[in-house]
């Protein structure tokens, strides 16, 4: 081989090896890495996701179902038959009292309409009939105060009626320094019997007994220091079906530290009663100080007969 041929052979050999090297390495690198990367990532992704999904779902499903199976199922609470409960506890059927299905017996039972005082704030001054009425100080005349500032009179409509001064017994020309100045403290409220849990058929047919009680102080301020006026009203709150009034005359002598009770029972009052209007009056006196007649423990309740 001549010198030129050898030189060319070396060039070809060098170039060929270099070409093969570059192409081979690039091909191996690109194909190998790409193949390894793509296949590996794809395989890892698929296997990982599939494994995670299958294991996770299976584990969640198994644990969830197993937990639900182990947890005790809540027992269904039987519905209360409120009508039957009212009939049983109040013996309505035994008394021949009508119990319509249309009424909300759960509401009626919750209001407990029998034997409960239906008046609001029945003892606004917090006085007790087991303790004598408070006596005014003899050293200093008691101050004159509106009733609303003395106690809780919510539910009551409070008014004052001034009585004209009586001068008929004073001879002409006689100067009187102090004349007794009387007034009535009037408190009233109206009880809605249906709103308190009673129903029309009961009031119209059976007509349960309606009890009225009130206590007043024997203040000796005058012969008449207390009045009680009760009216059983129809649906229009104007028509009077039955009424009771009492204005006792007290003795002007004796102990003034007593409570006196007034009571009345309405029976067989007739159909149509829906409201009870309760009104009482207590007499006050202003002469060298203010003196009141107190009232406490006012009561209205409805009772079924035995």
CSV table of C-alpha atoms in Angstrom, one decimal:
chain,number,residue,atom,x,y,z
A,1,UNK,CA,0.0,0.0,0.0
A,2,UNK,CA,1.3,3.3,-0.9
A,3,UNK,CA,1.8,6.2,1.5
A,4,UNK,CA,-1.3,8.0,0.2
A,5,UNK,CA,-3.5,5.0,0.6
A,6,UNK,CA,-2.4,4.4,4.2
A,7,UNK,CA,-3.1,8.1,5.0
A,8,UNK,CA,-6.6,7.9,3.6
A,9,UNK,CA,-7.2,4.6,5.4
A,10,UNK,CA,-6.2,6.2,8.6
A,11,UNK,CA,-8.5,9.1,7.9
A,12,UNK,CA,-11.4,6.8,7.1
A,13,UNK,CA,-10.7,4.7,10.1
A,14,UNK,CA,-10.5,7.7,12.4
A,15,UNK,CA,-13.6,9.2,10.9
A,16,UNK,CA,-15.5,6.0,11.0
A,17,UNK,CA,-14.7,5.3,14.6
A,18,UNK,CA,-15.5,8.8,15.5
A,19,UNK,CA,-18.7,8.6,13.6
A,20,UNK,CA,-19.6,5.3,15.0
A,21,UNK,CA,-18.7,6.5,18.5
A,22,UNK,CA,-20.8,9.6,18.3
A,23,UNK,CA,-23.7,7.9,16.6
A,24,UNK,CA,-23.5,4.9,18.9
A,25,UNK,CA,-23.2,6.9,22.0
A,26,UNK,CA,-25.9,9.3,21.0
A,27,UNK,CA,-28.1,6.6,19.9
A,28,UNK,CA,-27.5,4.6,23.0
A,29,UNK,CA,-27.7,7.6,25.2
A,30,UNK,CA,-30.8,9.0,23.6
A,31,UNK,CA,-32.6,5.7,23.0
A,32,UNK,CA,-31.5,4.1,26.2
A,33,UNK,CA,-32.2,7.1,28.5
A,34,UNK,CA,-35.4,7.9,26.7
A,35,UNK,CA,-36.5,4.3,26.7
A,36,UNK,CA,-35.4,3.9,30.3
A,37,UNK,CA,-37.0,7.2,31.3
A,38,UNK,CA,-40.2,6.7,29.5
A,39,UNK,CA,-40.7,3.1,30.3
A,40,UNK,CA,-39.5,3.6,33.9
A,41,UNK,CA,-41.6,6.6,34.6
A,42,UNK,CA,-44.6,5.2,32.8
A,43,UNK,CA,-44.2,1.9,34.6
A,44,UNK,CA,-43.6,3.6,38.0
A,45,UNK,CA,-46.5,5.9,37.3
A,46,UNK,CA,-48.9,3.2,36.3
A,47,UNK,CA,-47.7,0.8,39.0
A,48,UNK,CA,-47.7,3.5,41.6
A,49,UNK,CA,-51.0,4.9,40.8
A,50,UNK,CA,-52.6,1.6,40.3
A,51,UNK,CA,-51.1,0.3,43.5
A,52,UNK,CA,-52.0,3.4,45.5
A,53,UNK,CA,-55.5,3.5,44.1
A,54,UNK,CA,-56.2,-0.2,44.5
A,55,UNK,CA,-54.6,-0.4,48.0
A,56,UNK,CA,-56.1,3.0,49.1
A,57,UNK,CA,-59.6,2.3,47.9
A,58,UNK,CA,-59.5,-1.3,49.1
A,59,UNK,CA,-58.2,-0.2,52.5
A,60,UNK,CA,-60.7,2.7,52.8
A,61,UNK,CA,-63.6,0.5,51.6
A,62,UNK,CA,-62.7,-2.4,53.9
A,63,UNK,CA,-62.1,-0.2,56.9
A,64,UNK,CA,-65.2,1.9,56.2
A,65,UNK,CA,-67.5,-1.1,55.7
A,66,UNK,CA,-65.9,-2.9,58.7
A,67,UNK,CA,-66.3,0.2,60.9
A,68,UNK,CA,-69.9,0.7,59.7
A,69,UNK,CA,-70.7,-2.9,60.4
A,70,UNK,CA,-69.1,-2.7,63.9
A,71,UNK,CA,-70.9,0.5,64.9
A,72,UNK,CA,-74.3,-0.2,66.5
A,73,UNK,CA,-77.3,1.1,64.6
A,74,UNK,CA,-79.3,3.7,66.5
A,75,UNK,CA,-82.6,2.4,67.7
A,76,UNK,CA,-85.7,4.2,66.3
A,77,UNK,CA,-87.5,6.1,69.1
A,78,UNK,CA,-91.2,5.3,69.0
A,79,UNK,CA,-93.4,8.3,68.4
A,80,UNK,CA,-95.3,9.4,71.5
A,81,UNK,CA,-99.1,9.3,71.2
A,82,UNK,CA,-99.7,12.7,72.9
A,83,UNK,CA,-103.4,12.4,72.7
A,84,UNK,CA,-103.4,9.0,74.5
A,85,UNK,CA,-100.9,10.5,77.0
A,86,UNK,CA,-103.3,13.3,77.8
A,87,UNK,CA,-106.3,11.0,78.0
A,88,UNK,CA,-104.5,8.7,80.3
A,89,UNK,CA,-103.0,11.2,82.7
A,90,UNK,CA,-106.1,13.5,82.9
A,91,UNK,CA,-108.6,10.6,82.5
A,92,UNK,CA,-110.4,12.5,79.8
A,93,UNK,CA,-112.3,9.5,78.4
A,94,UNK,CA,-113.5,8.5,81.9
A,95,UNK,CA,-114.9,12.0,82.3
A,96,UNK,CA,-116.6,11.9,78.9
A,97,UNK,CA,-114.5,14.8,77.6
A,98,UNK,CA,-114.2,15.1,73.8
A,99,UNK,CA,-110.7,14.9,72.4
A,100,UNK,CA,-110.6,15.8,68.7
A,101,UNK,CA,-107.8,14.5,66.5
A,102,UNK,CA,-107.3,17.9,64.9
A,103,UNK,CA,-105.8,19.4,68.1
A,104,UNK,CA,-102.1,19.7,68.8
A,105,UNK,CA,-102.0,17.4,71.9
A,106,UNK,CA,-98.3,17.7,72.4
A,107,UNK,CA,-98.7,21.5,72.7
A,108,UNK,CA,-101.7,21.1,75.0
A,109,UNK,CA,-99.8,18.6,77.2
A,110,UNK,CA,-96.8,21.0,77.5
A,111,UNK,CA,-99.0,23.9,78.7
A,112,UNK,CA,-100.5,21.8,81.5
A,113,UNK,CA,-103.7,23.8,81.6
A,114,UNK,CA,-105.2,22.2,84.8
A,115,UNK,CA,-104.4,23.3,88.3
A,116,UNK,CA,-101.9,25.9,87.1
A,117,UNK,CA,-102.3,29.6,88.0
A,118,UNK,CA,-103.1,31.3,84.7
A,119,UNK,CA,-102.4,34.9,85.9
A,120,UNK,CA,-99.1,36.5,85.1
A,121,UNK,CA,-97.2,38.0,88.0
A,122,UNK,CA,-99.7,36.9,90.6
A,123,UNK,CA,-97.6,38.2,93.5
A,124,UNK,CA,-95.9,41.3,92.1
A,125,UNK,CA,-94.7,42.7,95.4
A,126,UNK,CA,-93.3,39.3,96.7
A,127,UNK,CA,-95.5,39.2,99.8
A,128,UNK,CA,-96.6,36.1,101.5
A,129,UNK,CA,-99.9,35.4,103.3
A,130,UNK,CA,-98.0,33.4,105.9
A,131,UNK,CA,-96.4,36.7,107.1
A,132,UNK,CA,-98.3,39.7,108.3
A,133,UNK,CA,-98.4,42.7,105.9
A,134,UNK,CA,-95.5,45.1,106.3
A,135,UNK,CA,-96.4,48.0,108.7
A,136,UNK,CA,-95.4,51.6,107.9
A,137,UNK,CA,-92.9,53.4,110.1
A,138,UNK,CA,-94.5,55.6,112.8
A,139,UNK,CA,-91.6,58.0,112.8
A,140,UNK,CA,-91.7,59.0,109.1
A,141,UNK,CA,-94.7,59.0,106.7
A,142,UNK,CA,-94.3,56.5,104.0
A,143,UNK,CA,-93.5,57.9,100.5
A,144,UNK,CA,-95.9,57.9,97.7
A,145,UNK,CA,-94.7,55.6,94.8
A,146,UNK,CA,-96.2,54.3,91.6
A,147,UNK,CA,-96.9,50.6,91.8
A,148,UNK,CA,-94.7,49.9,88.8
A,149,UNK,CA,-91.7,51.0,90.9
A,150,UNK,CA,-92.5,48.7,93.8
A,151,UNK,CA,-92.5,45.3,92.1
A,152,UNK,CA,-93.0,43.3,88.9
A,153,UNK,CA,-96.4,44.1,87.6
A,154,UNK,CA,-95.8,42.7,84.1
A,155,UNK,CA,-99.0,41.3,82.7
A,156,UNK,CA,-101.2,43.8,84.6
A,157,UNK,CA,-102.8,46.9,83.4
A,158,UNK,CA,-102.4,49.4,86.2
A,159,UNK,CA,-104.5,52.5,86.7
A,160,UNK,CA,-105.4,54.9,89.5
A,161,UNK,CA,-108.8,56.3,90.2
A,162,UNK,CA,-108.9,59.4,92.5
A,163,UNK,CA,-111.9,59.7,94.7
A,164,UNK,CA,-113.3,63.2,95.3
A,165,UNK,CA,-112.7,64.5,98.9
A,166,UNK,CA,-115.9,64.2,100.9
A,167,UNK,CA,-116.6,67.5,102.7
A,168,UNK,CA,-120.3,66.9,103.4
A,169,UNK,CA,-119.8,66.4,107.1
A,170,UNK,CA,-117.7,69.5,107.7
A,171,UNK,CA,-119.7,72.4,109.2
A,172,UNK,CA,-119.6,75.8,107.4
A,173,UNK,CA,-116.7,78.0,108.5
A,174,UNK,CA,-114.6,75.1,110.0
A,175,UNK,CA,-111.1,75.0,108.7
A,176,UNK,CA,-109.6,71.5,108.4
A,177,UNK,CA,-105.8,71.2,108.0
A,178,UNK,CA,-105.8,67.7,106.7
A,179,UNK,CA,-108.6,65.9,104.7
A,180,UNK,CA,-108.4,62.3,103.9
A,181,UNK,CA,-107.7,61.9,100.2
A,182,UNK,CA,-108.6,58.4,98.9
A,183,UNK,CA,-107.8,56.7,95.6
A,184,UNK,CA,-108.2,53.2,94.1
A,185,UNK,CA,-105.3,51.3,92.7
A,186,UNK,CA,-106.8,49.2,89.9
A,187,UNK,CA,-105.1,46.2,88.4
A,188,UNK,CA,-106.5,44.0,85.6
A,189,UNK,CA,-105.6,41.4,83.1
A,190,UNK,CA,-107.4,39.1,80.6
A,191,UNK,CA,-106.7,35.4,80.4
A,192,UNK,CA,-107.0,33.7,77.0
A,193,UNK,CA,-108.2,30.2,77.9
A,194,UNK,CA,-107.4,28.6,74.5
A,195,UNK,CA,-103.9,30.1,74.5
A,196,UNK,CA,-103.4,28.5,77.9
A,197,UNK,CA,-104.1,25.0,76.6
A,198,UNK,CA,-107.9,24.6,76.9
A,199,UNK,CA,-110.0,23.7,73.9
A,200,UNK,CA,-113.5,24.6,72.7
A,201,UNK,CA,-115.2,21.2,73.2
A,202,UNK,CA,-113.9,21.1,76.7
A,203,UNK,CA,-115.1,24.6,77.6
A,204,UNK,CA,-118.5,24.3,75.8
A,205,UNK,CA,-119.6,20.7,76.8
A,206,UNK,CA,-117.7,19.7,79.9
A,207,UNK,CA,-117.3,23.2,81.3
A,208,UNK,CA,-114.5,22.6,83.9
A,209,UNK,CA,-114.6,24.4,87.2
A,210,UNK,CA,-112.9,27.8,87.3
A,211,UNK,CA,-111.4,28.9,90.6
A,212,UNK,CA,-110.8,32.5,91.7
A,213,UNK,CA,-108.8,33.4,94.8
A,214,UNK,CA,-107.4,36.7,96.0
A,215,UNK,CA,-105.9,38.0,99.3
A,216,UNK,CA,-106.0,41.6,100.5
A,217,UNK,CA,-104.7,43.5,103.5
A,218,UNK,CA,-107.2,44.5,106.2
A,219,UNK,CA,-105.7,47.9,106.3
A,220,UNK,CA,-108.5,49.7,108.2
A,221,UNK,CA,-108.1,52.7,105.9
A,222,UNK,CA,-111.8,52.7,105.2
A,223,UNK,CA,-114.9,50.5,105.4
A,224,UNK,CA,-114.3,49.4,101.8
A,225,UNK,CA,-110.6,48.9,100.9
A,226,UNK,CA,-111.0,46.0,98.4
A,227,UNK,CA,-113.1,45.0,95.4
A,228,UNK,CA,-112.9,42.0,93.1
A,229,UNK,CA,-114.7,41.8,89.7
A,230,UNK,CA,-114.5,38.7,87.5
A,231,UNK,CA,-116.1,38.2,84.1
A,232,UNK,CA,-116.3,35.2,81.9
A,233,UNK,CA,-116.2,36.5,78.3
A,234,UNK,CA,-117.1,35.1,74.9
A,235,UNK,CA,-114.9,35.0,71.8
A,236,UNK,CA,-115.5,38.8,71.1
A,237,UNK,CA,-114.1,39.6,74.6
A,238,UNK,CA,-117.2,41.8,75.2
A,239,UNK,CA,-120.1,39.5,75.7
A,240,UNK,CA,-120.3,38.6,79.4
A,241,UNK,CA,-121.5,35.0,80.0
A,242,UNK,CA,-121.0,34.9,83.8
A,243,UNK,CA,-119.6,37.4,86.3
A,244,UNK,CA,-118.8,37.7,90.0
A,245,UNK,CA,-118.2,40.8,92.0
A,246,UNK,CA,-117.3,41.2,95.7
A,247,UNK,CA,-116.8,44.4,97.7
A,248,UNK,CA,-116.6,43.4,101.4
A,249,UNK,CA,-117.2,45.9,104.2
A,250,UNK,CA,-114.6,45.6,106.9
A,251,UNK,CA,-114.8,46.5,110.6
A,252,UNK,CA,-112.9,49.6,111.5
A,253,UNK,CA,-111.6,48.1,114.7
A,254,UNK,CA,-109.4,45.2,115.5
A,255,UNK,CA,-106.0,44.1,114.3
A,256,UNK,CA,-104.7,45.5,111.1
A,257,UNK,CA,-102.0,42.9,110.6
A,258,UNK,CA,-104.3,40.4,108.9
A,259,UNK,CA,-104.8,39.0,105.3
A,260,UNK,CA,-108.3,38.3,104.2
A,261,UNK,CA,-109.1,35.7,101.4
A,262,UNK,CA,-111.8,36.1,98.8
A,263,UNK,CA,-112.7,33.1,96.7
A,264,UNK,CA,-115.2,32.0,94.1
A,265,UNK,CA,-115.9,28.9,91.9
A,266,UNK,CA,-117.6,29.2,88.5
A,267,UNK,CA,-119.6,26.0,87.7
A,268,UNK,CA,-122.0,25.2,84.9
A,269,UNK,CA,-121.4,28.7,83.3
A,270,UNK,CA,-122.7,27.7,79.9
A,271,UNK,CA,-121.0,27.3,76.5
A,272,UNK,CA,-119.0,30.0,74.7
A,273,UNK,CA,-116.5,31.0,77.4
A,274,UNK,CA,-113.1,31.9,75.9
A,275,UNK,CA,-111.6,34.6,78.2
A,276,UNK,CA,-111.5,35.4,81.9
A,277,UNK,CA,-111.2,39.1,82.8
A,278,UNK,CA,-109.7,39.6,86.2
A,279,UNK,CA,-109.9,43.0,88.0
A,280,UNK,CA,-109.3,44.0,91.6
A,281,UNK,CA,-109.1,47.3,93.4
A,282,UNK,CA,-107.3,48.3,96.5
A,283,UNK,CA,-107.9,51.6,98.4
A,284,UNK,CA,-105.1,53.9,99.3
A,285,UNK,CA,-105.1,56.9,101.6
A,286,UNK,CA,-103.0,60.1,101.5
A,287,UNK,CA,-103.2,62.1,104.8
A,288,UNK,CA,-99.9,63.2,106.4
A,289,UNK,CA,-98.2,60.4,104.4
A,290,UNK,CA,-99.2,57.7,101.9
A,291,UNK,CA,-100.9,54.5,103.1
A,292,UNK,CA,-101.7,51.5,100.9
A,293,UNK,CA,-103.9,48.5,100.9
A,294,UNK,CA,-101.8,45.6,99.6
A,295,UNK,CA,-103.0,42.6,97.5
A,296,UNK,CA,-101.2,39.3,97.0
A,297,UNK,CA,-101.5,35.7,95.7
A,298,UNK,CA,-104.1,36.5,93.0
A,299,UNK,CA,-105.1,33.2,91.4
A,300,UNK,CA,-107.1,31.8,88.5
A,301,UNK,CA,-107.0,28.1,87.7
A,302,UNK,CA,-109.1,25.5,85.9
A,303,UNK,CA,-109.8,22.1,87.4
A,304,UNK,CA,-111.4,18.9,86.1
A,305,UNK,CA,-114.0,17.4,88.4
A,306,UNK,CA,-113.3,14.0,90.0
